[in-house]
JSON list of C-alpha atoms in Angstrom, two decimals:
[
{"chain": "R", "resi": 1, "resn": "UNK", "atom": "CA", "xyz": [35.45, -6.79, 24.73]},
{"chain": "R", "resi": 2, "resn": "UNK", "atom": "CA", "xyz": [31.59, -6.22, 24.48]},
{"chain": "R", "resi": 3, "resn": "UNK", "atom": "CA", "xyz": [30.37, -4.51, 21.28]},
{"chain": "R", "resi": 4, "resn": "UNK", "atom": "CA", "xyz": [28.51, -1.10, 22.69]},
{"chain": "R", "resi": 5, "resn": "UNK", "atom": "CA", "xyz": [26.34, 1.85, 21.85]},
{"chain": "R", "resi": 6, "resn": "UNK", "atom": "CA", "xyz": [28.85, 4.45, 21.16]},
{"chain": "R", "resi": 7, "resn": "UNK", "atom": "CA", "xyz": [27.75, 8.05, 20.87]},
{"chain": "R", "resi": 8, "resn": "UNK", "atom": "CA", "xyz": [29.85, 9.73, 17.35]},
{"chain": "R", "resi": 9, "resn": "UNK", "atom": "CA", "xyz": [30.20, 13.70, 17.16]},
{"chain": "R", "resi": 10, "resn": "UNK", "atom": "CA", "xyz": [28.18, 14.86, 14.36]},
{"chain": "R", "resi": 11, "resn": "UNK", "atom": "CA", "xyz": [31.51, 14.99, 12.43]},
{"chain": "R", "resi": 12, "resn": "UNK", "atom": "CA", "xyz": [32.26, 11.38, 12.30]},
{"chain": "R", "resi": 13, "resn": "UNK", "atom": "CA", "xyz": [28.71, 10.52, 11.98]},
{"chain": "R", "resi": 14, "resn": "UNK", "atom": "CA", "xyz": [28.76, 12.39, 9.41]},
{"chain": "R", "resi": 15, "resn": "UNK", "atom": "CA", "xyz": [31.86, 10.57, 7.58]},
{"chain": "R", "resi": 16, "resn": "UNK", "atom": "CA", "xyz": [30.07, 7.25, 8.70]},
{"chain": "R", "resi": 17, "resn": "UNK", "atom": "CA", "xyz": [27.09, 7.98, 6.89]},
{"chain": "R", "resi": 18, "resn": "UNK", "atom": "CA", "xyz": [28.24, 9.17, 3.68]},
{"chain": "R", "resi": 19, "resn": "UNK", "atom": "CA", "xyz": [30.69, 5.99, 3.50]},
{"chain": "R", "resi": 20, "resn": "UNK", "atom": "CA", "xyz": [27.80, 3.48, 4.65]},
{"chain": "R", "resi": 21, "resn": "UNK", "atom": "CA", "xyz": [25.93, 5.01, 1.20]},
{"chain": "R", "resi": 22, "resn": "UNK", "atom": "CA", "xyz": [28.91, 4.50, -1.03]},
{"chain": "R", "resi": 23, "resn": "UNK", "atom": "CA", "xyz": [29.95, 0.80, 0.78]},
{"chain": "R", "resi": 24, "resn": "UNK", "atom": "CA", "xyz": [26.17, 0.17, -0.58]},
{"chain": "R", "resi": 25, "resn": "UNK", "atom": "CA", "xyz": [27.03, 1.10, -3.90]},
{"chain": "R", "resi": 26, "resn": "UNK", "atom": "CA", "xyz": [30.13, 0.68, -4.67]},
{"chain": "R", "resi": 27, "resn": "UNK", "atom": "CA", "xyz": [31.71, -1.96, -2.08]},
{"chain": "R", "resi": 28, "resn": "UNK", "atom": "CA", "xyz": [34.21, -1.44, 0.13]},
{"chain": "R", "resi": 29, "resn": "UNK", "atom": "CA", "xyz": [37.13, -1.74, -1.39]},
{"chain": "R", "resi": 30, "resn": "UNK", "atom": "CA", "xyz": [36.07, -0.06, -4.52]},
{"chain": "R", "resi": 31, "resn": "UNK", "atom": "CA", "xyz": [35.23, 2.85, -1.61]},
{"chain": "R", "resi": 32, "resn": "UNK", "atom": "CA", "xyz": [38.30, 5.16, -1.50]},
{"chain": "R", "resi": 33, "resn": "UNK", "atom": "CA", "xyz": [39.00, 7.80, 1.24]},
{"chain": "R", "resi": 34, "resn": "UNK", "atom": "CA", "xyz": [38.80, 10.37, -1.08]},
{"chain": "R", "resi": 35, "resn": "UNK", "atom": "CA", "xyz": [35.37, 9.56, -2.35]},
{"chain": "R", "resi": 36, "resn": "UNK", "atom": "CA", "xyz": [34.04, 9.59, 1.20]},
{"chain": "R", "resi": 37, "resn": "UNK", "atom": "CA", "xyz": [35.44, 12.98, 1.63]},
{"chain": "R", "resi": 38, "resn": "UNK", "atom": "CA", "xyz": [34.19, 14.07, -1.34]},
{"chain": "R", "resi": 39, "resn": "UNK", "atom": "CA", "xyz": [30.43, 12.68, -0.52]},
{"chain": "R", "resi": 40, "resn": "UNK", "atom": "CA", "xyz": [30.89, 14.51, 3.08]},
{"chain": "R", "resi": 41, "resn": "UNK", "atom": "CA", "xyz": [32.64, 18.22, 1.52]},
{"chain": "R", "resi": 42, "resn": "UNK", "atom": "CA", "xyz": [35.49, 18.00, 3.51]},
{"chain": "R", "resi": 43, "resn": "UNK", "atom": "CA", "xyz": [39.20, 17.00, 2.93]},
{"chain": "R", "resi": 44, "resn": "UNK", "atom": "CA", "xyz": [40.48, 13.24, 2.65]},
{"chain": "R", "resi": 45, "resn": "UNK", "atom": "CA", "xyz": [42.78, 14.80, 5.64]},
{"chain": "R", "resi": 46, "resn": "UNK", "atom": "CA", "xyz": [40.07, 15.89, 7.39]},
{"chain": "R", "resi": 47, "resn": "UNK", "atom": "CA", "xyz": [38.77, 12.24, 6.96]},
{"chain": "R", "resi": 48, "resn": "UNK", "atom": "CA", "xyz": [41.90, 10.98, 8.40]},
{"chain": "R", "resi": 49, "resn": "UNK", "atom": "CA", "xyz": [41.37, 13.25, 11.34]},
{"chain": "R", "resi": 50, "resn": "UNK", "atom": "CA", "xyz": [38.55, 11.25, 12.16]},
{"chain": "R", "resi": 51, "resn": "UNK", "atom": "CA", "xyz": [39.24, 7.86, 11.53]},
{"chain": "R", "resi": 52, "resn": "UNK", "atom": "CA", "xyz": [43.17, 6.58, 10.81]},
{"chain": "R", "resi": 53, "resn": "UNK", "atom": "CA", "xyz": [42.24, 4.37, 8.59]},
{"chain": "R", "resi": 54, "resn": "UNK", "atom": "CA", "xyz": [39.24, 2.69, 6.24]},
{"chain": "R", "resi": 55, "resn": "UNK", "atom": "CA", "xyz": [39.29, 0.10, 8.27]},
{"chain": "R", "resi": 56, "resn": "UNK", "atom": "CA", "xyz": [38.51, 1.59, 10.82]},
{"chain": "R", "resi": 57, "resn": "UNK", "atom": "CA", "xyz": [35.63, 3.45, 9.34]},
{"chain": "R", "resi": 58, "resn": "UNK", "atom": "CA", "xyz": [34.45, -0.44, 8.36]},
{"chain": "R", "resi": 59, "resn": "UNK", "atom": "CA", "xyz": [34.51, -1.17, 11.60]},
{"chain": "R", "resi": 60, "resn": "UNK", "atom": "CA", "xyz": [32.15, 1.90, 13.01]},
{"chain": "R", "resi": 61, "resn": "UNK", "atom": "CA", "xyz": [29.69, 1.36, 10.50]},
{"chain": "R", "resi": 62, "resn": "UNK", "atom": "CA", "xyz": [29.46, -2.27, 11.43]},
{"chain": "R", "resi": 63, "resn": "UNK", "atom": "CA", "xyz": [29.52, -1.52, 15.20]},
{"chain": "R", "resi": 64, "resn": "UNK", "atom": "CA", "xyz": [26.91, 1.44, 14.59]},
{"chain": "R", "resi": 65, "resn": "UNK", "atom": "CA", "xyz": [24.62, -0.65, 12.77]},
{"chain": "R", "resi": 66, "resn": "UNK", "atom": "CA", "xyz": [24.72, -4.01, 14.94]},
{"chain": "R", "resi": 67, "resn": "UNK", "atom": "CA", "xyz": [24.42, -2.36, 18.03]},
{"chain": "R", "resi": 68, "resn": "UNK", "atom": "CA", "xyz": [20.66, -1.11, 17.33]},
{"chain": "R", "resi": 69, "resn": "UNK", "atom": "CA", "xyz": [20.01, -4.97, 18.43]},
{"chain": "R", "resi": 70, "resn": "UNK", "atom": "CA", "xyz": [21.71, -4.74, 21.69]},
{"chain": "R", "resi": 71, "resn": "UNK", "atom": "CA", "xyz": [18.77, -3.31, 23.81]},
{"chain": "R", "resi": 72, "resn": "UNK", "atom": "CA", "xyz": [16.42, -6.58, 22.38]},
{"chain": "R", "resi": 73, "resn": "UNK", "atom": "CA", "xyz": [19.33, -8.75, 22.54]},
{"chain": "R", "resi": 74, "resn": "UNK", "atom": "CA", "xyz": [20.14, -8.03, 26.34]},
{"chain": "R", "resi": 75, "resn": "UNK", "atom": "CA", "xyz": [16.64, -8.19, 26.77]},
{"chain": "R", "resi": 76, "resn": "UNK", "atom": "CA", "xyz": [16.22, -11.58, 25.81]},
{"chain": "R", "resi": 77, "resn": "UNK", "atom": "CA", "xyz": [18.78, -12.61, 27.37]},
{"chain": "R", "resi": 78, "resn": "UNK", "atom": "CA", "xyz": [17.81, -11.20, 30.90]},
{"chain": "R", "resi": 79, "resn": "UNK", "atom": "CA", "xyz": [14.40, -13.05, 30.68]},
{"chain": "R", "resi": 80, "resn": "UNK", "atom": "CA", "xyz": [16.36, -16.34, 30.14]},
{"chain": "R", "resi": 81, "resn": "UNK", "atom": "CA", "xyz": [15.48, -16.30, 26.13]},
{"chain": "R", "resi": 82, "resn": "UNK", "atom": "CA", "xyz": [11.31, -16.06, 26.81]},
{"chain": "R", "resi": 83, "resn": "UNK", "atom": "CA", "xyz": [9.73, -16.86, 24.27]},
{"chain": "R", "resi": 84, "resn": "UNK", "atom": "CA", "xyz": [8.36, -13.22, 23.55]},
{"chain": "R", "resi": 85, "resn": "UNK", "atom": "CA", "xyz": [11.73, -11.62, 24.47]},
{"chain": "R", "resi": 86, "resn": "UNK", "atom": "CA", "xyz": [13.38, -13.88, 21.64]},
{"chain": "R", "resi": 87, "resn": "UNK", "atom": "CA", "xyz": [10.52, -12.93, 19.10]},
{"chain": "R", "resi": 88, "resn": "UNK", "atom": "CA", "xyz": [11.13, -9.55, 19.49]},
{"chain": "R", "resi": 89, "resn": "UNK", "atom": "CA", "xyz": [14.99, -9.75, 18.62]},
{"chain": "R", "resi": 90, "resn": "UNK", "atom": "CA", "xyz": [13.88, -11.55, 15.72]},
{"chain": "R", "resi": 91, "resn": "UNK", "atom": "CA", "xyz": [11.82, -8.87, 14.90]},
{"chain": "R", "resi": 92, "resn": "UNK", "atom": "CA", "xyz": [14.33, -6.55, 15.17]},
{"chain": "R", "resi": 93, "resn": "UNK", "atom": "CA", "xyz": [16.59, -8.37, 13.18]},
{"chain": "R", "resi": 94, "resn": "UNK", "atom": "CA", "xyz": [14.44, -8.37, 10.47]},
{"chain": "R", "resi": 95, "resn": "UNK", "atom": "CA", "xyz": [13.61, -4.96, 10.62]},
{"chain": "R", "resi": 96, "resn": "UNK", "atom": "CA", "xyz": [17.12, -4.03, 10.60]},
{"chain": "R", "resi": 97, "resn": "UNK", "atom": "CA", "xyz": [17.52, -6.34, 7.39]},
{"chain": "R", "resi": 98, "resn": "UNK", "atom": "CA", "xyz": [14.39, -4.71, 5.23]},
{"chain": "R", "resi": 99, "resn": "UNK", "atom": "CA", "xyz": [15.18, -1.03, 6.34]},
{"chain": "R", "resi": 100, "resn": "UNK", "atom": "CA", "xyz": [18.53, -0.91, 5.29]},
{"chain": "R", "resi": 101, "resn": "UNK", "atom": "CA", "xyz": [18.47, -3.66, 2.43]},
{"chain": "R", "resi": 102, "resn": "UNK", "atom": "CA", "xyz": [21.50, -2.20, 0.50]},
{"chain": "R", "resi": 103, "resn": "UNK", "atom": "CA", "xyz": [23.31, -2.23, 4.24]},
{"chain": "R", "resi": 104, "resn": "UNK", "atom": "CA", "xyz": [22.76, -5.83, 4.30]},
{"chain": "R", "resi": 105, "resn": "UNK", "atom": "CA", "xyz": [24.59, -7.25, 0.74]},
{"chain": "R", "resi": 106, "resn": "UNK", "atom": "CA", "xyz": [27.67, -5.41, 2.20]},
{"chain": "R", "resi": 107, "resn": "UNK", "atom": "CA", "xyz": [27.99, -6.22, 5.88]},
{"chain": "R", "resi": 108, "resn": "UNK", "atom": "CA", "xyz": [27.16, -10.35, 5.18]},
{"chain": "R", "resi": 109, "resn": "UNK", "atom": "CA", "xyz": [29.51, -10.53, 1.39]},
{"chain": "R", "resi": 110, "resn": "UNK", "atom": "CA", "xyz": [31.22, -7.73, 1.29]},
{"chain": "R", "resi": 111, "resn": "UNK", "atom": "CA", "xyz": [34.93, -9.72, 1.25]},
{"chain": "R", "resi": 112, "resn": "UNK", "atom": "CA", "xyz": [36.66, -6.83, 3.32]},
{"chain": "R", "resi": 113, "resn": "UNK", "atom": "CA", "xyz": [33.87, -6.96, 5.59]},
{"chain": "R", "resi": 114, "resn": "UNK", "atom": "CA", "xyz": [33.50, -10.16, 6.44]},
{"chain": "R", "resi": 115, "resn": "UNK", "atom": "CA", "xyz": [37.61, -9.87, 6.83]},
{"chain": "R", "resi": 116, "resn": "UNK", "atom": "CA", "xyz": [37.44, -7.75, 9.01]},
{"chain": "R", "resi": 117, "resn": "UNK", "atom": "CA", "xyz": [34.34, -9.41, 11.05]},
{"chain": "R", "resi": 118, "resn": "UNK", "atom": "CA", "xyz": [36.09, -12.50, 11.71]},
{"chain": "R", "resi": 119, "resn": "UNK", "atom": "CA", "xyz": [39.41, -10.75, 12.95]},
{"chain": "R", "resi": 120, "resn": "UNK", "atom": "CA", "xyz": [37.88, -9.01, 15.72]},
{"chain": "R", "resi": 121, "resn": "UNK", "atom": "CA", "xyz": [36.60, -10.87, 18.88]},
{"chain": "R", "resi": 122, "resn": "UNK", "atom": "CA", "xyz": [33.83, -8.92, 20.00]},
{"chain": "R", "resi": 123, "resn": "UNK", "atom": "CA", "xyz": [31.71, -9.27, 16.47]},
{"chain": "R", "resi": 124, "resn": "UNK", "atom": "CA", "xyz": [32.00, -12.76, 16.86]},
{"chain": "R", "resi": 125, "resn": "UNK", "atom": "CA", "xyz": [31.03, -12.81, 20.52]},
{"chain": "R", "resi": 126, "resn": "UNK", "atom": "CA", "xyz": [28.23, -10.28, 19.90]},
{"chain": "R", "resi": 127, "resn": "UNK", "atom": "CA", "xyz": [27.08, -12.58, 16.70]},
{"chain": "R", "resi": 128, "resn": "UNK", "atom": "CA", "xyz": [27.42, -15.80, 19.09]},
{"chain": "R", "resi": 129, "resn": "UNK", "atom": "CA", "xyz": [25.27, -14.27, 21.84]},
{"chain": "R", "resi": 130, "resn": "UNK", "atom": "CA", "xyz": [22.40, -13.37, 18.92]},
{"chain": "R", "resi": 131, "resn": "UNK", "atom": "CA", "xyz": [22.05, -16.82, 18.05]},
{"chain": "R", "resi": 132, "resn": "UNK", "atom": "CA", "xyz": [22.20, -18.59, 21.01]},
{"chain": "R", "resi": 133, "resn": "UNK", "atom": "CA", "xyz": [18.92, -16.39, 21.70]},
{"chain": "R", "resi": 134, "resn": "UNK", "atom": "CA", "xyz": [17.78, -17.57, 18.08]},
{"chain": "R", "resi": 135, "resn": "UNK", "atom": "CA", "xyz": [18.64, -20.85, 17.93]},
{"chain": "R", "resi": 136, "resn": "UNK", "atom": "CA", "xyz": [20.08, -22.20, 21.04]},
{"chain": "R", "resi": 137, "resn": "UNK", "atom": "CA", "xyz": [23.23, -24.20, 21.71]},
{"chain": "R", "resi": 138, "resn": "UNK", "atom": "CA", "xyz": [26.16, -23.36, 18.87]},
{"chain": "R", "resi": 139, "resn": "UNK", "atom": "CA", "xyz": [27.25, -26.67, 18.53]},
{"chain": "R", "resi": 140, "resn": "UNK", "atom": "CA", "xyz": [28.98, -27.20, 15.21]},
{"chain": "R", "resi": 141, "resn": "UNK", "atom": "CA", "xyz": [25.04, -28.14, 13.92]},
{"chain": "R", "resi": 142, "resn": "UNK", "atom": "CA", "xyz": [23.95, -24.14, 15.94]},
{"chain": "R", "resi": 143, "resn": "UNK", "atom": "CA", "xyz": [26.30, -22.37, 13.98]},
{"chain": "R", "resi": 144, "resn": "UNK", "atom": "CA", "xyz": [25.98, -24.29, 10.33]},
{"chain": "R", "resi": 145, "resn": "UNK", "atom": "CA", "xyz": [22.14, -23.62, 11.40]},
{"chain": "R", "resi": 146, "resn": "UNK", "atom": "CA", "xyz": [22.91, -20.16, 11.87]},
{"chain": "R", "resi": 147, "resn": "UNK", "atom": "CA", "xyz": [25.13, -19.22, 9.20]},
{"chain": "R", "resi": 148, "resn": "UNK", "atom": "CA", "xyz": [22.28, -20.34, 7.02]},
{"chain": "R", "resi": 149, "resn": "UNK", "atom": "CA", "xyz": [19.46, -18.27, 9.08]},
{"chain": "R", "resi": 150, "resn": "UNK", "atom": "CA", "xyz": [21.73, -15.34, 8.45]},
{"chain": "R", "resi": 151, "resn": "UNK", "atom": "CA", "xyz": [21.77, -16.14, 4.55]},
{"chain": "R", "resi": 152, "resn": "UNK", "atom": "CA", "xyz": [18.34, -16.80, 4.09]},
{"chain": "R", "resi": 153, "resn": "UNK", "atom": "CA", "xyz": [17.16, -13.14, 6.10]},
{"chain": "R", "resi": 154, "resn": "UNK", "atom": "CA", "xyz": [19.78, -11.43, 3.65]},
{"chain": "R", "resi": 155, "resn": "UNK", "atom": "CA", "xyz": [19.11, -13.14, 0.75]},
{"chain": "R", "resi": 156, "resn": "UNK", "atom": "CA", "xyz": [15.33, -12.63, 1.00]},
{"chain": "R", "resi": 157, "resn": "UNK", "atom": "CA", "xyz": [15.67, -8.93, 1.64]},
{"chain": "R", "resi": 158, "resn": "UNK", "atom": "CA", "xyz": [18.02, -8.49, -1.52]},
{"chain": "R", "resi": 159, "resn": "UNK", "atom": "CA", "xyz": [17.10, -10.66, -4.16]},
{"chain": "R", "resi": 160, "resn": "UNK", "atom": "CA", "xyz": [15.69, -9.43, -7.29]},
{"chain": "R", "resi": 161, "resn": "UNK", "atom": "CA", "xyz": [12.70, -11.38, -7.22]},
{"chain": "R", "resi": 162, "resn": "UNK", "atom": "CA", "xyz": [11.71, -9.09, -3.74]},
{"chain": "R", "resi": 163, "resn": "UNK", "atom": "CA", "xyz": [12.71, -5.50, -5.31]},
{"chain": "R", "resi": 164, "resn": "UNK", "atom": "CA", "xyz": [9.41, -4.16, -6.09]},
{"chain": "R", "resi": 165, "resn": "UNK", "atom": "CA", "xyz": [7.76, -5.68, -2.83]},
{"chain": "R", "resi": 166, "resn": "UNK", "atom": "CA", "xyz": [7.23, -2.69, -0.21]},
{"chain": "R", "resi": 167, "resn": "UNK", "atom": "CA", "xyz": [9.03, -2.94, 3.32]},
{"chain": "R", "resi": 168, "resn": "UNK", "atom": "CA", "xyz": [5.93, -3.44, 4.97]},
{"chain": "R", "resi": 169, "resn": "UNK", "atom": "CA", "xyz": [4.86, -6.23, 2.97]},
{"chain": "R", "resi": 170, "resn": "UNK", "atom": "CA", "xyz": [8.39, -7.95, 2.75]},
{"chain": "R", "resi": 171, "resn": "UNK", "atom": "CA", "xyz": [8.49, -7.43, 6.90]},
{"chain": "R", "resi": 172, "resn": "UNK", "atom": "CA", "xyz": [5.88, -9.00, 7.36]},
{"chain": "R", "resi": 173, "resn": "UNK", "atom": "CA", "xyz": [6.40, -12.00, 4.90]},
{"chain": "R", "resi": 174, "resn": "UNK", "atom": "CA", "xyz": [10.02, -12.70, 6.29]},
{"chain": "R", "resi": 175, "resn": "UNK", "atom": "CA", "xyz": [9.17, -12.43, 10.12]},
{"chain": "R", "resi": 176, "resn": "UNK", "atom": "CA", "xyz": [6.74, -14.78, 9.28]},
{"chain": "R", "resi": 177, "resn": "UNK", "atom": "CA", "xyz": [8.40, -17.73, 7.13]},
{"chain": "R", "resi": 178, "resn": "UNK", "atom": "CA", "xyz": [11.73, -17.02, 9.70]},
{"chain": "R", "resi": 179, "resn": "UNK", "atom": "CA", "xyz": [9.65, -17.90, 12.42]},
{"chain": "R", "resi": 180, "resn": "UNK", "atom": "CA", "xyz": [8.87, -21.16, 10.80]},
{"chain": "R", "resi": 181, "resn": "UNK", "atom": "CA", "xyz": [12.53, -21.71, 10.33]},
{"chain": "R", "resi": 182, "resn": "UNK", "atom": "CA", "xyz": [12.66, -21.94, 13.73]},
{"chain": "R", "resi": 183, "resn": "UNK", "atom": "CA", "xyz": [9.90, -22.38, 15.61]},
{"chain": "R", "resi": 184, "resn": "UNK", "atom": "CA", "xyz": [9.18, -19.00, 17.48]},
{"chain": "R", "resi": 185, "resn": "UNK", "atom": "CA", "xyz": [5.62, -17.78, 18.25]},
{"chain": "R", "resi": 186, "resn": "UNK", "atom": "CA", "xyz": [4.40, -14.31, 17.73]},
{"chain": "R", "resi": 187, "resn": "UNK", "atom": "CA", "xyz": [4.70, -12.90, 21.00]},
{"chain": "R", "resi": 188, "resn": "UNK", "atom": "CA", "xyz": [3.73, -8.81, 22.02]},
{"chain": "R", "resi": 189, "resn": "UNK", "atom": "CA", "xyz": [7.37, -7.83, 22.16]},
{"chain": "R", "resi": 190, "resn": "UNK", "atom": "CA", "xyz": [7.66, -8.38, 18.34]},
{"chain": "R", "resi": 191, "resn": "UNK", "atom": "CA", "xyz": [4.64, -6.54, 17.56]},
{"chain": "R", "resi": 192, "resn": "UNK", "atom": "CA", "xyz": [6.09, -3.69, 19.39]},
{"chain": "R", "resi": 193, "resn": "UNK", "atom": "CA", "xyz": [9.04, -4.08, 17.77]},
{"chain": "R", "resi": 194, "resn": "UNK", "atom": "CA", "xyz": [7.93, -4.14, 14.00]},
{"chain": "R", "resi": 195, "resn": "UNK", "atom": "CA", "xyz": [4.80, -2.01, 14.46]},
{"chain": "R", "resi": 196, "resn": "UNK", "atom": "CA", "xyz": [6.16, 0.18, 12.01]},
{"chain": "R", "resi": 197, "resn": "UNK", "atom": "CA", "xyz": [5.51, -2.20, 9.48]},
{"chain": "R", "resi": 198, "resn": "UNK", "atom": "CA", "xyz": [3.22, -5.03, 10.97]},
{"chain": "R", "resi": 199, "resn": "UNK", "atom": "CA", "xyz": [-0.16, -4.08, 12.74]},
{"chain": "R", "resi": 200, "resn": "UNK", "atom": "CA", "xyz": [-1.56, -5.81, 15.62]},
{"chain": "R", "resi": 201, "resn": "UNK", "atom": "CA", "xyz": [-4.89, -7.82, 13.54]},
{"chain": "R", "resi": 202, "resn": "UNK", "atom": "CA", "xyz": [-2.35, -8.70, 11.04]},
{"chain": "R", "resi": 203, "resn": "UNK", "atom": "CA", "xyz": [-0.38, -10.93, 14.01]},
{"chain": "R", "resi": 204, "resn": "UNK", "atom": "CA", "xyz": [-3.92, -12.13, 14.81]},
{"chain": "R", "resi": 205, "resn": "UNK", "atom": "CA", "xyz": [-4.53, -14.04, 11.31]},
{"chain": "R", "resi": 206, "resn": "UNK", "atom": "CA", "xyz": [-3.28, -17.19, 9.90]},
{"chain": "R", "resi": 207, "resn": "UNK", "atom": "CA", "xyz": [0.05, -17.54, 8.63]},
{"chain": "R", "resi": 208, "resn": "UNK", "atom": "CA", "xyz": [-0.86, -17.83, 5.29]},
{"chain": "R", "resi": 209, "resn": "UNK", "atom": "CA", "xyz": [-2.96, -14.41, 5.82]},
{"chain": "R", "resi": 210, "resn": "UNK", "atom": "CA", "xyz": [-0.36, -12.75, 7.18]},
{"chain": "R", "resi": 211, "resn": "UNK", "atom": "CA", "xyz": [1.04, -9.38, 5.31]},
{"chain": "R", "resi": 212, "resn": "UNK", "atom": "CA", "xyz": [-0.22, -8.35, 2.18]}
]
């Protein structure tokens, strides 16, 4: 089964939003149903109605969030992992990370996440698919390689040292020491893809120019 795009009524996205601010905060499991309902005005029943279980609110967040990849991601994959193509998931990757920094602690160490990540098949495909684009074959070296990658983006997005650094400035620094890491080129499709954050003559320096 393919992780997808799925369209929530505003009820549920509402639910998925106010418990993807407390996962942030408080972790999951310290996350009841009743705080969630709370954070949304509603009932825990009403909560229930929506979703049976926390898990499965877990589970929708995750999917929600991941799946803003899957347009770059089937991209890239289309144009037989081009060079641009597999900037721009990078890119988006990245962007993904520094937007939603809190986001990131809990869906890579959050214990109940990463549970509930490595029960379900199409995670792990979906995961498996990103970093073939990224890094190629997932031999047992791919995936150690790519376990790391997916450290070091969350770890440099987090970590104390980086709180006071604007997302601009921290986009642009990461994209660029990541594509060290592993050898992409700046390509169009990323430019596009973090514009928000990176400008065009800012692509056009020197590495070591690069961001503020």
């Amino acid at each position: 089964m393919e992780l997808k795009v799925v369209e929530y009524s505003a009820a549920r996205t509402r639910v998925l939003d106010a418990a993807l601010r407390l996962f942030a905060e408080h972790g999951v499991s310290a996350t009841s149903l009743q705080m969630i309902a709370d954070a949304v005005g509603i009932t825990k029943a009403a909560v229930y109605h929506q979703f049976p279980t926390k898990d499965r609110i877990v589970l929708a967040v995750t999917e929600r969030e991941l799946a803003r990849l899957i347009p770059a991601l089937e991209d890239a994959e289309e144009r037989g992992h081009a060079a641009e193509a597999r900037d721009a998931l990078l890119a988006g990757v990245i962007d993904m990370a520094v937007r939603d920094r809190r986001l990131v602690r809990t869906l890579q160490f959050d214990p109940v996440v990463v549970r509930l990540l490595a029960e379900h098949e199409q995670f792990q495909h979906f995961m498996s698919r990103l970093y073939r684009v990224l890094l190629g074959e997932l031999d047992d070296d791919g995936r150690v390689a790519g376990a790391m990658l997916s450290g070091a983006i969350s770890t440099a997005v987090m970590h104390p040292l980086v709180a006071d650094i604007d997302d601009e400035t921290l986009r642009a620094k990461v994209i660029e020491m990541t594509r060290r890491i592993i050898g992409t080129s700046t390509g169009e499709g990323a430019q596009k893809s973090a514009r928000s954050g990176v400008s065009a003559d800012r692509h056009a320096r020197s590495p070591r120019k690069s961001g503020r």
